[in-house]
PDB file of C-alpha atoms and ligand atoms in Angstrom:
ATOM      1  CA  MET A 244     105.355 113.631  25.827  1.00  0.00           C
ATOM      2  CA  ASP A 245     103.091 115.161  28.614  1.00  0.00           C
ATOM      3  CA  ARG A 246     104.676 118.714  30.352  1.00  0.00           C
ATOM      4  CA  LYS A 247     103.404 118.520  33.675  1.00  0.00           C
ATOM      5  CA  GLY A 248     102.200 121.698  35.304  1.00  0.00           C
ATOM      6  CA  ILE A 249     104.653 124.414  37.793  1.00  0.00           C
ATOM      7  CA  LEU A 250     103.040 125.024  41.311  1.00  0.00           C
ATOM      8  CA  VAL A 251     104.699 129.051  41.407  1.00  0.00           C
ATOM      9  CA  VAL A 252     104.325 131.219  44.143  1.00  0.00           C
ATOM     10  CA  VAL A 253     104.759 135.108  43.644  1.00  0.00           C
ATOM     11  CA  SER A 254     105.408 137.188  46.863  1.00  0.00           C
ATOM     12  CA  GLY A 255     106.123 141.061  46.940  1.00  0.00           C
ATOM     13  CA  PHE A 256     105.404 143.608  48.897  1.00  0.00           C
ATOM     14  CA  SER A 257     101.935 145.421  48.702  1.00  0.00           C
ATOM     15  CA  GLY A 258     102.597 148.141  45.953  1.00  0.00           C
ATOM     16  CA  SER A 259     105.451 146.320  44.399  1.00  0.00           C
ATOM     17  CA  GLY A 260     103.476 145.512  41.154  1.00  0.00           C
ATOM     18  CA  LYS A 261     102.651 141.769  41.291  1.00  0.00           C
ATOM     19  CA  GLY A 262      99.074 142.468  39.854  1.00  0.00           C
ATOM     20  CA  THR A 263     100.190 144.440  37.159  1.00  0.00           C
ATOM     21  CA  ILE A 264     103.491 141.406  36.225  1.00  0.00           C
ATOM     22  CA  MET A 265     100.360 138.648  36.477  1.00  0.00           C
ATOM     23  CA  LYS A 266      97.913 140.544  34.169  1.00  0.00           C
ATOM     24  CA  GLU A 267     100.635 141.370  31.723  1.00  0.00           C
ATOM     25  CA  LEU A 268     102.425 137.649  31.911  1.00  0.00           C
ATOM     26  CA  LEU A 269      98.847 136.394  31.243  1.00  0.00           C
ATOM     27  CA  ARG A 270      98.206 138.786  28.088  1.00  0.00           C
ATOM     28  CA  ARG A 271     101.243 137.146  26.291  1.00  0.00           C
ATOM     29  CA  TYR A 272     101.678 133.702  27.064  1.00  0.00           C
ATOM     30  CA  ASP A 273      98.433 131.018  27.233  1.00  0.00           C
ATOM     31  CA  ASN A 274     100.312 128.454  29.453  1.00  0.00           C
ATOM     32  CA  TYR A 275      99.643 130.144  32.460  1.00  0.00           C
ATOM     33  CA  ALA A 276      96.589 129.977  35.228  1.00  0.00           C
ATOM     34  CA  LEU A 277      95.979 132.494  37.732  1.00  0.00           C
ATOM     35  CA  SER A 278      94.876 131.386  40.715  1.00  0.00           C
ATOM     36  CA  ILE A 279      91.533 133.361  42.064  1.00  0.00           C
ATOM     37  CA  SER A 280      92.059 133.773  46.007  1.00  0.00           C
ATOM     38  CA  ALA A 281      89.029 133.910  48.837  1.00  0.00           C
ATOM     39  CA  THR A 282      89.531 137.235  50.781  1.00  0.00           C
ATOM     40  CA  THR A 283      87.098 138.832  53.587  1.00  0.00           C
ATOM     41  CA  ARG A 284      88.495 142.305  52.394  1.00  0.00           C
ATOM     42  CA  SER A 285      86.302 144.641  50.913  1.00  0.00           C
ATOM     43  CA  PRO A 286      85.933 145.431  46.860  1.00  0.00           C
ATOM     44  CA  ARG A 287      88.599 148.159  45.418  1.00  0.00           C
ATOM     45  CA  GLU A 288      87.288 150.224  42.670  1.00  0.00           C
ATOM     46  CA  GLY A 289      86.417 148.286  39.635  1.00  0.00           C
ATOM     47  CA  GLU A 290      87.072 144.689  41.390  1.00  0.00           C
ATOM     48  CA  GLU A 291      84.466 141.883  40.484  1.00  0.00           C
ATOM     49  CA  ASP A 292      83.694 138.927  42.630  1.00  0.00           C
ATOM     50  CA  GLY A 293      84.927 136.297  40.925  1.00  0.00           C
ATOM     51  CA  ARG A 294      87.579 138.128  38.894  1.00  0.00           C
ATOM     52  CA  GLU A 295      90.322 139.901  41.374  1.00  0.00           C
ATOM     53  CA  TYR A 296      89.191 137.636  44.179  1.00  0.00           C
ATOM     54  CA  PHE A 297      86.350 135.673  45.385  1.00  0.00           C
ATOM     55  CA  PHE A 298      84.629 138.104  48.395  1.00  0.00           C
ATOM     56  CA  LYS A 299      83.507 136.248  51.416  1.00  0.00           C
ATOM     57  CA  THR A 300      82.391 137.342  54.835  1.00  0.00           C
ATOM     58  CA  ARG A 301      84.439 135.986  57.653  1.00  0.00           C
ATOM     59  CA  GLU A 302      81.763 132.982  58.285  1.00  0.00           C
ATOM     60  CA  GLU A 303      81.965 131.975  54.806  1.00  0.00           C
ATOM     61  CA  PHE A 304      85.677 132.125  55.095  1.00  0.00           C
ATOM     62  CA  GLU A 305      85.908 130.142  58.094  1.00  0.00           C
ATOM     63  CA  ARG A 306      83.652 127.730  56.851  1.00  0.00           C
ATOM     64  CA  MET A 307      85.954 127.348  53.744  1.00  0.00           C
ATOM     65  CA  ILE A 308      89.210 126.530  56.258  1.00  0.00           C
ATOM     66  CA  ALA A 309      86.864 123.998  58.543  1.00  0.00           C
ATOM     67  CA  GLU A 310      86.169 122.106  54.833  1.00  0.00           C
ATOM     68  CA  GLY A 311      89.458 121.678  53.975  1.00  0.00           C
ATOM     69  CA  ALA A 312      88.364 123.864  50.807  1.00  0.00           C
ATOM     70  CA  LEU A 313      92.114 126.426  50.965  1.00  0.00           C
ATOM     71  CA  ILE A 314      95.427 124.934  49.962  1.00  0.00           C
ATOM     72  CA  GLU A 315      96.416 127.669  52.500  1.00  0.00           C
ATOM     73  CA  HIS A 316      95.092 131.102  54.499  1.00  0.00           C
ATOM     74  CA  ALA A 317      96.731 133.773  55.777  1.00  0.00           C
ATOM     75  CA  CYS A 318      95.818 136.639  57.900  1.00  0.00           C
ATOM     76  CA  TYR A 319      97.193 139.695  56.259  1.00  0.00           C
ATOM     77  CA  VAL A 320      96.365 143.357  57.895  1.00  0.00           C
ATOM     78  CA  GLU A 321      92.998 142.336  59.106  1.00  0.00           C
ATOM     79  CA  ASN A 322      91.978 140.165  56.620  1.00  0.00           C
ATOM     80  CA  TYR A 323      91.478 136.980  55.636  1.00  0.00           C
ATOM     81  CA  TYR A 324      93.428 135.137  52.592  1.00  0.00           C
ATOM     82  CA  GLY A 325      93.525 131.778  51.228  1.00  0.00           C
ATOM     83  CA  THR A 326      93.837 130.063  47.874  1.00  0.00           C
ATOM     84  CA  PRO A 327      91.201 127.961  46.751  1.00  0.00           C
ATOM     85  CA  ARG A 328      92.185 123.934  46.352  1.00  0.00           C
ATOM     86  CA  ALA A 329      89.897 122.521  43.655  1.00  0.00           C
ATOM     87  CA  TYR A 330      91.108 124.837  40.499  1.00  0.00           C
ATOM     88  CA  VAL A 331      94.673 124.226  41.430  1.00  0.00           C
ATOM     89  CA  GLU A 332      94.806 120.975  41.296  1.00  0.00           C
ATOM     90  CA  GLN A 333      92.573 120.782  38.120  1.00  0.00           C
ATOM     91  CA  GLN A 334      94.806 123.221  36.219  1.00  0.00           C
ATOM     92  CA  LEU A 335      98.245 121.385  37.437  1.00  0.00           C
ATOM     93  CA  GLY A 336      96.398 118.137  35.592  1.00  0.00           C
ATOM     94  CA  LEU A 337      96.053 119.689  32.693  1.00  0.00           C
ATOM     95  CA  GLY A 338      99.623 120.447  32.535  1.00  0.00           C
ATOM     96  CA  LYS A 339      99.407 124.397  33.101  1.00  0.00           C
ATOM     97  CA  ASP A 340     101.566 126.330  35.184  1.00  0.00           C
ATOM     98  CA  VAL A 341      99.813 127.246  37.969  1.00  0.00           C
ATOM     99  CA  ILE A 342     100.459 131.020  39.730  1.00  0.00           C
ATOM    100  CA  LEU A 343      99.549 131.968  43.364  1.00  0.00           C
ATOM    101  CA  GLU A 344     100.122 135.280  44.289  1.00  0.00           C
ATOM    102  CA  ILE A 345     100.377 135.570  47.687  1.00  0.00           C
ATOM    103  CA  GLU A 346     101.985 136.907  50.943  1.00  0.00           C
ATOM    104  CA  ILE A 347     104.960 135.404  52.544  1.00  0.00           C
ATOM    105  CA  GLN A 348     103.261 133.225  55.438  1.00  0.00           C
ATOM    106  CA  GLY A 349     101.006 131.131  52.473  1.00  0.00           C
ATOM    107  CA  ALA A 350     103.680 130.959  50.503  1.00  0.00           C
ATOM    108  CA  LEU A 351     105.522 128.850  53.390  1.00  0.00           C
ATOM    109  CA  GLN A 352     102.250 126.908  54.172  1.00  0.00           C
ATOM    110  CA  VAL A 353     102.510 126.147  50.185  1.00  0.00           C
ATOM    111  CA  LYS A 354     106.135 124.904  49.980  1.00  0.00           C
ATOM    112  CA  GLU A 355     105.755 122.614  53.109  1.00  0.00           C
ATOM    113  CA  ARG A 356     103.169 121.008  51.372  1.00  0.00           C
ATOM    114  CA  PHE A 357     104.120 121.071  47.973  1.00  0.00           C
ATOM    115  CA  PRO A 358     107.895 121.079  48.078  1.00  0.00           C
ATOM    116  CA  ASP A 359     108.712 121.394  44.525  1.00  0.00           C
ATOM    117  CA  THR A 360     106.612 125.024  44.487  1.00  0.00           C
ATOM    118  CA  LEU A 361     109.137 127.597  42.478  1.00  0.00           C
ATOM    119  CA  LEU A 362     109.325 130.802  44.718  1.00  0.00           C
ATOM    120  CA  LEU A 363     109.243 134.189  43.518  1.00  0.00           C
ATOM    121  CA  PHE A 364     109.861 137.391  45.417  1.00  0.00           C
ATOM    122  CA  VAL A 365     109.111 140.804  43.413  1.00  0.00           C
ATOM    123  CA  SER A 366     110.706 143.968  44.715  1.00  0.00           C
ATOM    124  CA  PRO A 367     111.051 147.097  43.548  1.00  0.00           C
ATOM    125  CA  PRO A 368     114.319 148.885  42.807  1.00  0.00           C
ATOM    126  CA  ASP A 369     113.661 150.883  46.661  1.00  0.00           C
ATOM    127  CA  ALA A 370     111.726 151.631  49.182  1.00  0.00           C
ATOM    128  CA  GLN A 371     110.976 155.213  47.668  1.00  0.00           C
ATOM    129  CA  THR A 372     109.438 153.701  44.573  1.00  0.00           C
ATOM    130  CA  LEU A 373     107.017 151.074  46.929  1.00  0.00           C
ATOM    131  CA  LYS A 374     105.686 154.368  48.420  1.00  0.00           C
ATOM    132  CA  LYS A 375     105.216 156.076  45.542  1.00  0.00           C
ATOM    133  CA  ARG A 376     103.361 153.141  43.818  1.00  0.00           C
ATOM    134  CA  LEU A 377     100.929 152.534  46.632  1.00  0.00           C
ATOM    135  CA  VAL A 378     100.158 156.074  46.897  1.00  0.00           C
ATOM    136  CA  GLY A 379      99.802 156.613  42.903  1.00  0.00           C
ATOM    137  CA  ARG A 380      97.701 153.497  43.135  1.00  0.00           C
ATOM    138  CA  GLY A 381      94.978 155.131  44.895  1.00  0.00           C
ATOM    139  CA  THR A 382      92.993 152.643  46.093  1.00  0.00           C
ATOM    140  CA  GLU A 383      94.163 152.701  49.985  1.00  0.00           C
ATOM    141  CA  SER A 384      93.935 155.110  52.589  1.00  0.00           C
ATOM    142  CA  MET A 385      96.858 156.548  53.873  1.00  0.00           C
ATOM    143  CA  GLU A 386      96.626 154.708  57.218  1.00  0.00           C
ATOM    144  CA  VAL A 387      95.964 151.268  55.423  1.00  0.00           C
ATOM    145  CA  ILE A 388      99.257 152.475  53.187  1.00  0.00           C
ATOM    146  CA  GLU A 389     100.796 153.080  56.398  1.00  0.00           C
ATOM    147  CA  SER A 390     100.227 149.277  57.784  1.00  0.00           C
ATOM    148  CA  ARG A 391     101.339 147.874  54.529  1.00  0.00           C
ATOM    149  CA  LEU A 392     104.401 149.552  54.639  1.00  0.00           C
ATOM    150  CA  ALA A 393     104.643 148.205  58.039  1.00  0.00           C
ATOM    151  CA  ARG A 394     104.291 144.754  56.872  1.00  0.00           C
ATOM    152  CA  ALA A 395     106.919 145.185  53.842  1.00  0.00           C
ATOM    153  CA  VAL A 396     109.674 145.716  57.062  1.00  0.00           C
ATOM    154  CA  GLU A 397     108.449 142.306  58.389  1.00  0.00           C
ATOM    155  CA  GLU A 398     108.256 140.765  54.587  1.00  0.00           C
ATOM    156  CA  ALA A 399     111.235 141.763  53.635  1.00  0.00           C
ATOM    157  CA  GLN A 400     113.063 139.839  56.537  1.00  0.00           C
ATOM    158  CA  GLY A 401     111.875 136.917  55.055  1.00  0.00           C
ATOM    159  CA  ILE A 402     112.864 136.927  51.435  1.00  0.00           C
ATOM    160  CA  GLU A 403     115.963 134.114  51.950  1.00  0.00           C
ATOM    161  CA  SER A 404     112.768 131.947  51.724  1.00  0.00           C
ATOM    162  CA  TYR A 405     112.668 132.593  48.265  1.00  0.00           C
ATOM    163  CA  ASP A 406     114.198 130.779  44.987  1.00  0.00           C
ATOM    164  CA  TYR A 407     113.941 134.209  43.278  1.00  0.00           C
ATOM    165  CA  PHE A 408     114.276 137.764  43.522  1.00  0.00           C
ATOM    166  CA  ILE A 409     113.249 139.938  41.026  1.00  0.00           C
ATOM    167  CA  ILE A 410     113.192 143.770  40.632  1.00  0.00           C
ATOM    168  CA  ASN A 411     110.120 145.002  39.068  1.00  0.00           C
ATOM    169  CA  ASP A 412     111.651 148.737  37.426  1.00  0.00           C
ATOM    170  CA  ASP A 413     110.841 148.097  33.751  1.00  0.00           C
ATOM    171  CA  LEU A 414     107.687 146.054  33.182  1.00  0.00           C
ATOM    172  CA  ASP A 415     108.762 144.608  30.230  1.00  0.00           C
ATOM    173  CA  ALA A 416     112.020 143.474  31.278  1.00  0.00           C
ATOM    174  CA  CYS A 417     110.412 142.145  34.534  1.00  0.00           C
ATOM    175  CA  VAL A 418     107.866 139.937  33.219  1.00  0.00           C
ATOM    176  CA  ASP A 419     110.489 138.419  30.815  1.00  0.00           C
ATOM    177  CA  GLU A 420     112.204 137.178  33.609  1.00  0.00           C
ATOM    178  CA  VAL A 421     109.143 136.034  35.435  1.00  0.00           C
ATOM    179  CA  HIS A 422     108.546 133.722  32.336  1.00  0.00           C
ATOM    180  CA  ARG A 423     112.425 133.033  31.410  1.00  0.00           C
ATOM    181  CA  LEU A 424     112.520 131.839  35.202  1.00  0.00           C
ATOM    182  CA  ILE A 425     109.068 129.589  35.238  1.00  0.00           C
ATOM    183  CA  GLN A 426     109.952 128.029  31.989  1.00  0.00           C
ATOM    184  CA  GLY A 427     113.449 127.146  33.238  1.00  0.00           C
ATOM    185  CA  GLU A 428     112.109 125.438  35.848  1.00  0.00           C
ATOM    186  CA  HIS A 429     110.774 122.837  33.566  1.00  0.00           C
ATOM    187  CA  SER A 430     114.047 121.927  32.638  1.00  0.00           C
ATOM    188  CA  ARG A 431     115.308 120.992  36.439  1.00  0.00           C
ATOM    189  CA  VAL A 432     116.656 117.542  36.687  1.00  0.00           C
ATOM    190  CA  SER A 433     114.444 116.078  39.137  1.00  0.00           C
ATOM    191  CA  ARG A 434     111.258 117.122  37.013  1.00  0.00           C
ATOM    192  CA  SER A 435     112.376 114.679  34.237  1.00  0.00           C
ATOM    193  CA  MET A 436     112.939 111.693  36.526  1.00  0.00           C
ATOM    194  CA  GLU A 437     110.370 109.634  34.680  1.00  0.00           C
ATOM    195  CA  LEU A 438     111.599 110.560  31.123  1.00  0.00           C
ATOM    196  CA  ILE A 439     115.298 109.930  32.293  1.00  0.00           C
ATOM    197  CA  ASN A 440     114.460 106.828  33.742  1.00  0.00           C
ATOM    198  CA  GLU A 441     113.179 105.960  29.983  1.00  0.00           C
ATOM    199  CA  ILE A 442     116.031 106.625  28.151  1.00  0.00           C
ATOM    200  CA  ARG A 443     118.660 104.939  30.614  1.00  0.00           C
ATOM    201  CA  THR A 444     116.434 101.624  29.796  1.00  0.00           C
ATOM    202  CA  GLU A 445     115.910 102.407  26.384  1.00  0.00           C
ATOM    203  CA  LEU A 446     119.924 103.021  26.216  1.00  0.00           C
ATOM    204  CA  LYS A 447     120.558  99.893  28.148  1.00  0.00           C
ATOM    205  CA  GLU A 448     119.228  98.289  24.876  1.00  0.00           C
ATOM    206  CA  PHE A 449     122.102  99.031  22.849  1.00  0.00           C
ATOM    207  CA  GLN A 450     124.730  96.548  24.977  1.00  0.00           C
TER     208      GLN A 450
HETATM  209  P1  ADP B  40     100.811 145.123  43.839  1.00  0.00           P
HETATM  210  O1  ADP B  40      99.602 143.731  43.205  1.00  0.00           O
HETATM  211  O2  ADP B  40     102.393 144.204  44.417  1.00  0.00           O
HETATM  212  O3  ADP B  40      99.937 145.499  44.987  1.00  0.00           O
HETATM  213  P2  ADP B  40      99.934 146.706  41.781  1.00  0.00           P
HETATM  214  O4  ADP B  40     100.318 145.542  40.217  1.00  0.00           O
HETATM  215  O5  ADP B  40      98.624 146.919  42.170  1.00  0.00           O
HETATM  216  O6  ADP B  40     100.914 145.739  42.941  1.00  0.00           O
HETATM  217  O7  ADP B  40     101.316 147.784  41.229  1.00  0.00           O
HETATM  218  C1  ADP B  40     101.243 148.991  42.183  1.00  0.00           C
HETATM  219  C2  ADP B  40     100.966 150.493  41.452  1.00  0.00           C
HETATM  220  O8  ADP B  40     102.460 150.325  40.755  1.00  0.00           O
HETATM  221  C3  ADP B  40     100.158 150.530  40.540  1.00  0.00           C
HETATM  222  O9  ADP B  40      99.706 151.915  40.466  1.00  0.00           O
HETATM  223  C4  ADP B  40     101.013 149.919  39.391  1.00  0.00           C
HETATM  224  O10 ADP B  40     100.212 150.771  38.091  1.00  0.00           O
HETATM  225  C5  ADP B  40     102.565 150.686  39.240  1.00  0.00           C
HETATM  226  N1  ADP B  40     103.269 149.932  38.900  1.00  0.00           N
HETATM  227  C6  ADP B  40     103.486 148.429  38.936  1.00  0.00           C
HETATM  228  N2  ADP B  40     104.803 147.854  37.877  1.00  0.00           N
HETATM  229  C7  ADP B  40     104.965 149.439  37.609  1.00  0.00           C
HETATM  230  C8  ADP B  40     106.370 149.664  36.444  1.00  0.00           C
HETATM  231  N3  ADP B  40     107.245 148.607  36.275  1.00  0.00           N
HETATM  232  N4  ADP B  40     106.558 150.787  36.518  1.00  0.00           N
HETATM  233  C9  ADP B  40     106.174 151.656  37.494  1.00  0.00           C
HETATM  234  N5  ADP B  40     104.886 151.677  37.534  1.00  0.00           N
HETATM  235  C10 ADP B  40     104.800 150.426  38.031  1.00  0.00           C
HETATM  236  P1  5GP B  41      95.540 143.299  48.564  1.00  0.00           P
HETATM  237  O1  5GP B  41      94.643 143.166  48.791  1.00  0.00           O
HETATM  238  O2  5GP B  41      96.717 144.231  47.983  1.00  0.00           O
HETATM  239  O3  5GP B  41      94.550 142.149  47.126  1.00  0.00           O
HETATM  240  O4  5GP B  41      96.635 141.816  48.802  1.00  0.00           O
HETATM  241  C1  5GP B  41      97.411 141.714  50.065  1.00  0.00           C
HETATM  242  C2  5GP B  41      98.140 140.904  50.321  1.00  0.00           C
HETATM  243  O5  5GP B  41      97.535 139.564  49.954  1.00  0.00           O
HETATM  244  C3  5GP B  41      98.870 140.920  49.112  1.00  0.00           C
HETATM  245  O6  5GP B  41      99.906 140.181  49.629  1.00  0.00           O
HETATM  246  C4  5GP B  41      98.935 139.226  47.773  1.00  0.00           C
HETATM  247  O7  5GP B  41      99.544 138.673  47.391  1.00  0.00           O
HETATM  248  C5  5GP B  41      98.171 138.668  49.113  1.00  0.00           C
HETATM  249  N1  5GP B  41      97.268 137.096  49.185  1.00  0.00           N
HETATM  250  C6  5GP B  41      96.447 137.449  48.116  1.00  0.00           C
HETATM  251  N2  5GP B  41      95.425 136.727  47.635  1.00  0.00           N
HETATM  252  C7  5GP B  41      96.223 135.649  49.206  1.00  0.00           C
HETATM  253  C8  5GP B  41      95.993 134.397  49.131  1.00  0.00           C
HETATM  254  O8  5GP B  41      95.450 133.530  48.993  1.00  0.00           O
HETATM  255  N3  5GP B  41      96.812 133.788  49.887  1.00  0.00           N
HETATM  256  C9  5GP B  41      97.823 134.442  50.578  1.00  0.00           C
HETATM  257  N4  5GP B  41      98.043 133.723  51.891  1.00  0.00           N
HETATM  258  N5  5GP B  41      98.052 136.007  50.851  1.00  0.00           N
HETATM  259  C10 5GP B  41      97.356 136.677  49.424  1.00  0.00           C
END
C-alpha cells in the first residue's frame, strides 16, 4: 500500500529551537524531507547557500513570487522568506513527510491552500529561556534580537491556529514528540478514505 506524505508546518518564536529540532529529527529518521526556503536575509556565519537557505536578492525573490515559484511567502523582520514549490511537490509525490519550518503568516497561507497540513508550534518553557537562547546563539545583534522578541509577542497571539503546542525543554523528548505527532497523523481516518472504501467493498462480498 502506498503511504502518502504529509505536509507539516513547524513554527515557533525565533530562538525556540526549531532549527535544532529539525536537524536532530532528520538525523534520526529517514522519511522526512525538510524544505529549504528562499530568503533575502544575509547568511549567518557557517550557513551555506542551498543548505540552510537559498539566499536571494530582493529582485530575485520578487521574480520568484511573480513566476508563482513559491507556495507561500512572508516578510519577517524586514526580510522576505518563502517556500519553493517544486521540491515540496516532488517529495510529497515520493511519499516523504515534508516539513516547512516557517513563520505564522506563511503557515496560514499553506493551511488555506492545503487544508490537511499538520501545524505544529514549538515554544521554550518560558520567555526568559527564549531570550537566553537567542542571546546565547550569538548570531544576531541586540537590536535584531529585540525585533525578534517583539515579533514573538505578535506570534504568540496566533498559536490557536495550530494543531499542537510543543514545549522544547529537553531536546530529546521534544524531537520524540514531534516524530510521534507526525506519525500519529498518518492514522487519521480522513487520510485513509481510499483504503477504507476498498475494505467496505470487500466486506460486502461476504454477504
Ligand atoms: P530557531 O531555529 O527556532 O530560531 P535554534 O534552533 O537556532 O532556534 O535554537 C536557538 C538556540 O537555542 C541555539 O543556540 C540552540 O543550540 C539552543 N537550543 C535549542 N534547543 C535547545 C534545548 N532544548 N535546550 C537548550 N538549548 C537549546
Ligand atoms: P531565521 O532568519 O531565524 O532563519 O528565520 C526567521 C523566521 O522566518 C523564522 O520564524 C523561520 O521559521 C521563518 N521562515 C524561514 N523560512 C521561511 C519561509 O519559507 N516562509 C516563511 N513564511 N517563513 C520562513
